[in-house]
Short mmCIF file of C-alpha atoms and ligand atoms in Angstrom, two decimals:
data_model
loop_
_atom_site.label_atom_id
_atom_site.label_comp_id
_atom_site.label_asym_id
_atom_site.label_seq_id
_atom_site.Cartn_x
_atom_site.Cartn_y
_atom_site.Cartn_z
CA UNK A 1 9.98 -13.21 -12.95
CA UNK A 2 9.64 -16.64 -11.34
CA UNK A 3 12.14 -17.00 -8.59
CA UNK A 4 13.14 -13.38 -8.85
CA UNK A 5 12.94 -11.27 -5.70
CA UNK A 6 10.23 -8.77 -6.55
CA UNK A 7 9.18 -5.80 -4.42
CA UNK A 8 6.02 -3.89 -5.35
CA UNK A 9 5.10 -0.49 -3.90
CA UNK A 10 1.60 0.82 -4.51
CA UNK A 11 0.01 4.22 -3.98
CA UNK A 12 -3.42 5.77 -4.18
CA UNK A 13 -3.51 5.42 -7.98
CA UNK A 14 -4.05 1.65 -7.79
CA UNK A 15 -7.31 2.23 -5.90
CA UNK A 16 -8.51 5.12 -8.11
CA UNK A 17 -10.45 2.83 -10.47
CA UNK A 18 -12.21 1.38 -7.43
CA UNK A 19 -13.60 4.85 -6.71
CA UNK A 20 -11.23 5.73 -3.85
CA UNK A 21 -10.02 9.34 -4.21
CA UNK A 22 -6.32 9.90 -4.65
CA UNK A 23 -4.58 12.80 -2.93
CA UNK A 24 -2.91 14.98 -5.55
CA UNK A 25 -4.89 14.43 -8.75
CA UNK A 26 -7.60 16.86 -9.82
CA UNK A 27 -10.39 16.33 -7.32
CA UNK A 28 -7.95 14.68 -4.93
CA UNK A 29 -8.38 14.73 -1.16
CA UNK A 30 -5.80 17.46 -0.65
CA UNK A 31 -7.90 19.81 -2.79
CA UNK A 32 -10.58 19.95 -0.07
CA UNK A 33 -8.48 19.49 3.05
CA UNK A 34 -5.22 21.01 4.30
CA UNK A 35 -2.83 18.19 5.21
CA UNK A 36 -1.90 20.15 8.33
CA UNK A 37 -5.51 20.14 9.49
CA UNK A 38 -6.42 16.47 9.00
CA UNK A 39 -3.23 14.40 8.59
CA UNK A 40 -0.86 15.54 11.35
CA UNK A 41 -0.69 14.95 15.14
CA UNK A 42 -0.98 18.73 15.55
CA UNK A 43 -4.20 18.78 13.54
CA UNK A 44 -5.61 15.98 15.72
CA UNK A 45 -4.68 17.88 18.89
CA UNK A 46 -6.15 21.14 17.59
CA UNK A 47 -9.46 19.84 16.21
CA UNK A 48 -9.97 16.10 16.82
CA UNK A 49 -13.61 16.26 15.66
CA UNK A 50 -12.55 17.55 12.21
CA UNK A 51 -9.87 14.88 11.86
CA UNK A 52 -12.24 12.17 13.11
CA UNK A 53 -14.95 13.13 10.59
CA UNK A 54 -12.35 13.08 7.77
CA UNK A 55 -11.27 9.54 8.58
CA UNK A 56 -14.72 8.21 9.46
CA UNK A 57 -15.95 9.25 5.99
CA UNK A 58 -13.03 7.35 4.42
CA UNK A 59 -13.63 4.34 6.68
CA UNK A 60 -17.34 4.21 5.77
CA UNK A 61 -16.39 4.28 2.07
CA UNK A 62 -14.52 0.98 2.55
CA UNK A 63 -17.93 -0.75 2.63
CA UNK A 64 -18.84 0.78 -0.74
CA UNK A 65 -15.80 0.02 -2.92
CA UNK A 66 -14.44 -3.13 -4.52
CA UNK A 67 -10.95 -4.19 -5.64
CA UNK A 68 -10.19 -3.64 -9.33
CA UNK A 69 -8.22 -5.72 -11.89
CA UNK A 70 -4.96 -4.06 -10.79
CA UNK A 71 -5.34 -5.37 -7.22
CA UNK A 72 -6.17 -8.83 -8.54
CA UNK A 73 -3.20 -8.79 -10.93
CA UNK A 74 -0.79 -8.17 -8.03
CA UNK A 75 -2.45 -10.95 -6.03
CA UNK A 76 -1.78 -13.27 -8.99
CA UNK A 77 1.84 -12.12 -9.14
CA UNK A 78 2.22 -12.87 -5.43
CA UNK A 79 0.68 -16.32 -5.78
CA UNK A 80 2.74 -17.32 -8.85
CA UNK A 81 6.04 -15.70 -7.90
CA UNK A 82 6.58 -16.66 -4.29
CA UNK A 83 9.29 -14.08 -3.63
CA UNK A 84 7.04 -11.05 -4.07
CA UNK A 85 6.82 -8.51 -1.23
CA UNK A 86 3.87 -6.12 -1.52
CA UNK A 87 4.20 -2.76 0.22
CA UNK A 88 1.40 -0.22 0.05
CA UNK A 89 1.12 3.42 1.04
CA UNK A 90 -2.64 2.94 0.94
CA UNK A 91 -4.74 2.55 4.06
CA UNK A 92 -7.64 0.79 2.31
CA UNK A 93 -8.03 -3.02 2.34
CA UNK A 94 -8.48 -3.47 -1.40
CA UNK A 95 -5.25 -5.45 -1.86
CA UNK A 96 -6.45 -7.98 0.70
CA UNK A 97 -9.94 -8.10 -0.80
CA UNK A 98 -8.32 -8.52 -4.23
CA UNK A 99 -6.62 -11.70 -3.00
CA UNK A 100 -3.27 -10.47 -1.69
CA UNK A 101 -1.85 -11.78 1.59
CA UNK A 102 0.98 -10.38 3.71
CA UNK A 103 0.40 -6.80 2.57
CA UNK A 104 2.71 -4.34 4.32
CA UNK A 105 0.77 -1.15 5.07
CA UNK A 106 3.57 1.36 5.66
CA UNK A 107 1.07 4.19 6.33
CA UNK A 108 -1.31 2.18 8.53
CA UNK A 109 -4.89 1.13 7.85
CA UNK A 110 -8.44 2.49 7.96
CA UNK A 111 -9.96 -0.78 9.23
CA UNK A 112 -8.31 -0.53 12.63
CA UNK A 113 -8.31 2.18 15.30
CA UNK A 114 -5.59 2.78 17.88
CA UNK A 115 -6.03 3.30 21.62
CA UNK A 116 -4.41 6.63 22.52
CA UNK A 117 -3.22 5.26 25.87
CA UNK A 118 -2.06 1.70 25.22
CA UNK A 119 -1.22 2.19 21.54
CA UNK A 120 -2.96 -1.11 20.73
CA UNK A 121 -4.89 -1.42 17.46
CA UNK A 122 -8.36 -2.93 17.21
CA UNK A 123 -10.36 -3.85 14.11
CA UNK A 124 -13.40 -1.60 14.45
CA UNK A 125 -15.55 -1.61 11.30
CA UNK A 126 -18.89 -2.45 12.91
CA UNK A 127 -21.63 0.09 12.18
CA UNK A 128 -21.54 1.49 15.72
CA UNK A 129 -17.88 2.48 15.21
CA UNK A 130 -18.42 4.26 11.89
CA UNK A 131 -20.40 7.28 13.05
CA UNK A 132 -19.13 10.77 13.84
CA UNK A 133 -18.97 10.05 17.58
CA UNK A 134 -15.55 9.12 18.97
CA UNK A 135 -14.94 5.40 19.57
CA UNK A 136 -13.45 4.11 22.81
CA UNK A 137 -11.09 1.21 23.27
CA UNK A 138 -11.83 -2.20 24.77
CA UNK A 139 -8.22 -2.76 25.88
CA UNK A 140 -8.18 -0.52 28.99
CA UNK A 141 -10.18 -0.94 32.21
CA UNK A 142 -11.26 2.67 31.71
CA UNK A 143 -12.13 3.03 27.99
CA UNK A 144 -10.08 5.66 26.21
CA UNK A 145 -10.65 7.56 22.98
CA UNK A 146 -9.21 5.85 19.90
CA UNK A 147 -7.44 7.62 17.00
CA UNK A 148 -7.22 6.70 13.32
CA UNK A 149 -4.62 3.91 12.98
CA UNK A 150 -2.78 5.69 10.15
CA UNK A 151 0.67 7.29 9.91
CA UNK A 152 0.33 11.08 9.84
CA UNK A 153 2.85 13.49 8.39
CA UNK A 154 5.64 13.87 10.92
CA UNK A 155 5.19 10.28 12.17
CA UNK A 156 7.43 7.35 11.19
CA UNK A 157 6.08 5.00 8.51
CA UNK A 158 5.77 1.39 9.69
CA UNK A 159 8.40 -1.28 9.16
CA UNK A 160 10.99 0.86 7.39
CA UNK A 161 13.87 -1.47 8.35
CA UNK A 162 12.11 -4.44 6.74
CA UNK A 163 11.26 -2.29 3.72
CA UNK A 164 14.81 -1.06 3.15
CA UNK A 165 16.15 -4.61 3.59
CA UNK A 166 13.75 -5.92 0.93
CA UNK A 167 14.37 -3.04 -1.46
CA UNK A 168 18.16 -3.32 -1.13
CA UNK A 169 18.06 -7.04 -1.96
CA UNK A 170 15.49 -7.28 -4.74
CA UNK A 171 15.93 -8.02 -8.44
CA UNK A 172 12.86 -6.09 -9.61
CA UNK A 173 11.17 -3.08 -7.99
CA UNK A 174 7.72 -2.12 -9.30
CA UNK A 175 5.80 1.05 -8.38
CA UNK A 176 2.09 1.32 -9.20
CA UNK A 177 -0.02 4.47 -8.77
CA UNK A 178 2.16 6.88 -6.83
CA UNK A 179 3.09 10.50 -7.54
CA UNK A 180 6.56 10.18 -6.01
CA UNK A 181 6.09 13.20 -3.75
CA UNK A 182 6.06 11.69 -0.26
CA UNK A 183 9.22 10.34 1.39
CA UNK A 184 10.49 7.88 2.47
CA UNK A 185 8.26 5.95 0.02
CA UNK A 186 9.26 8.13 -2.95
CA UNK A 187 12.95 7.44 -2.31
CA UNK A 188 12.65 3.64 -2.43
CA UNK A 189 13.03 3.44 -6.22
CA UNK A 190 16.42 5.19 -6.01
CA UNK A 191 17.54 2.77 -3.28
CA UNK A 192 16.41 -0.17 -5.44
CA UNK A 193 18.24 1.18 -8.47
CA UNK A 194 21.40 1.73 -6.46
CA UNK A 195 21.14 -1.90 -5.33
CA UNK A 196 21.07 -3.01 -8.97
CA UNK A 197 17.35 -3.81 -9.29
CA UNK A 198 15.38 -3.37 -12.49
CA UNK A 199 12.86 -0.58 -11.76
CA UNK A 200 9.42 -0.54 -13.38
CA UNK A 201 6.64 2.08 -13.15
CA UNK A 202 2.93 1.74 -13.85
CA UNK A 203 1.25 5.13 -13.44
CA UNK A 204 -1.31 7.39 -15.09
CA UNK A 205 1.35 10.07 -15.63
CA UNK A 206 5.06 10.63 -15.09
CA UNK A 207 5.67 11.00 -11.31
CA UNK A 208 8.17 13.33 -9.65
CA UNK A 209 10.77 10.52 -9.41
CA UNK A 210 10.31 9.19 -12.97
CA UNK A 211 14.06 9.49 -13.70
CA UNK A 212 14.80 6.43 -11.53
CA UNK A 213 12.65 4.02 -13.55
CA UNK A 214 14.16 1.76 -16.23
CA UNK A 215 10.71 0.90 -17.62
CA UNK A 216 7.74 3.32 -17.63
CA UNK A 217 4.17 2.22 -18.47
CA UNK A 218 1.84 5.21 -18.50
CA UNK A 219 -1.89 4.54 -18.23
CA UNK A 220 -4.55 3.15 -15.93
CA UNK A 221 -3.26 0.38 -13.66
CA UNK A 222 -6.50 -1.59 -14.07
CA UNK A 223 -5.89 -1.69 -17.81
CA UNK A 224 -2.12 -2.19 -17.85
CA UNK A 225 -1.28 -4.41 -14.91
CA UNK A 226 -3.12 -7.67 -15.80
CA UNK A 227 -1.29 -7.93 -19.15
CA UNK A 228 2.04 -6.84 -17.65
CA UNK A 229 1.81 -9.49 -14.92
CA UNK A 230 0.90 -12.10 -17.55
CA UNK A 231 3.93 -11.12 -19.64
CA UNK A 232 6.27 -11.11 -16.63
CA UNK A 233 5.11 -14.58 -15.56
CA UNK A 234 5.24 -15.94 -19.14
CA UNK A 235 8.82 -14.70 -19.52
CA UNK A 236 9.83 -16.29 -16.23
CA UNK A 237 8.21 -19.61 -17.23
CA UNK A 238 10.16 -19.50 -20.49
CA UNK A 239 13.41 -18.70 -18.67
CA UNK A 240 12.77 -21.53 -16.20
CA UNK A 241 12.22 -23.98 -19.11
CA UNK A 242 15.38 -22.76 -20.85
CA UNK A 243 17.36 -23.34 -17.66
CA UNK A 244 16.01 -26.92 -17.43
CA UNK A 245 17.17 -27.74 -20.98
N1 APR I 1 -3.79 4.03 -12.61
C1 APR I 1 -2.48 4.33 -12.35
N2 APR I 1 -2.08 5.48 -11.76
C2 APR I 1 -3.05 6.36 -11.41
C3 APR I 1 -4.42 6.12 -11.63
C4 APR I 1 -4.77 4.90 -12.27
N3 APR I 1 -6.06 4.58 -12.53
N4 APR I 1 -5.13 7.20 -11.16
C5 APR I 1 -4.22 8.06 -10.65
N5 APR I 1 -2.97 7.56 -10.81
C6 APR I 1 -1.70 8.15 -10.38
C7 APR I 1 -1.65 9.67 -10.45
O1 APR I 1 -1.16 10.06 -11.73
C8 APR I 1 -0.65 10.00 -9.34
O2 APR I 1 0.67 10.04 -9.86
O3 APR I 1 -1.55 7.83 -9.01
C9 APR I 1 -0.77 8.83 -8.37
C10 APR I 1 -1.46 9.21 -7.07
O4 APR I 1 -0.63 10.13 -6.41
P1 APR I 1 -1.07 10.69 -4.97
O5 APR I 1 -2.49 11.13 -5.01
O6 APR I 1 -0.01 11.66 -4.56
O7 APR I 1 -1.02 9.41 -4.03
P2 APR I 1 0.24 8.73 -3.37
O8 APR I 1 1.43 8.82 -4.26
O9 APR I 1 -0.19 7.36 -2.95
O10 APR I 1 0.48 9.62 -2.06
C11 APR I 1 1.45 9.16 -1.16
O11 APR I 1 0.77 10.90 0.37
O12 APR I 1 -0.91 12.12 1.35
C12 APR I 1 -0.03 11.06 1.55
O13 APR I 1 -0.35 9.29 3.04
C13 APR I 1 -0.76 9.77 1.80
O14 APR I 1 -0.06 7.55 1.18
C14 APR I 1 -0.28 8.87 0.69
C15 APR I 1 1.01 9.51 0.24
#
């Protein structure tokens, strides 16, 4: 892959082996919570305490989980293939803790909170900000309540222009751990394919958009990805040597 423009999109499945619940698997988060109640602006307006408790529980869990071999494999891919753009739907920080830099969180992040007045985000993972009480901002002269710094259903994912530009100009598009249900993320593989990219899937089971993948690897990302990254990098080293001959 060396020198190839690679775009990787990850979903909740890449963090499953770290103990972070996915959304739509058996036992997933959406089994216990209605999306409308805890992941929409309307839900926040109707019952902010319920929404706050939902996200505070997920924020506290960040201190209890560790990156897994799949996160570390993508960090290796980024470090050895410089043109690799990592996009994640996940709001955890496991890619960063697994060694990745420049991670594009299109659905926001759990580590930061957002002032409801100024819209500014602050990193607030200190113990005092992880309880069930609301947290107030430090950016306004009169402190205001902060909201989870995540993209709710009905809100615009972050950096879509940059994402579509990268996807439309890549050679290889890899998706790891996503069910292909939520747009615009689920539509990116079709855009990549239309742009002529090779499309590769690593997932526990066939997702809703499986038809758009040239290569499908079914199984646990933590098991599959380290060897796949090794094989991709070995092939690119061989191709680079062939070109030098
Ligand atoms: N390895 C690889 N894939 C896995 C693993 C694993 N260990 N465990 C689960 N999976 C797969 C499941 O088979 C499923 O297809 O990961 C996928 C997880 O799908 P979802 O739970 O729907 O998560 P995701 O696709 O990231 O959801 C997208 O929906 O609710 C919103 O904002 C939320 O970002 C999220 C978005």
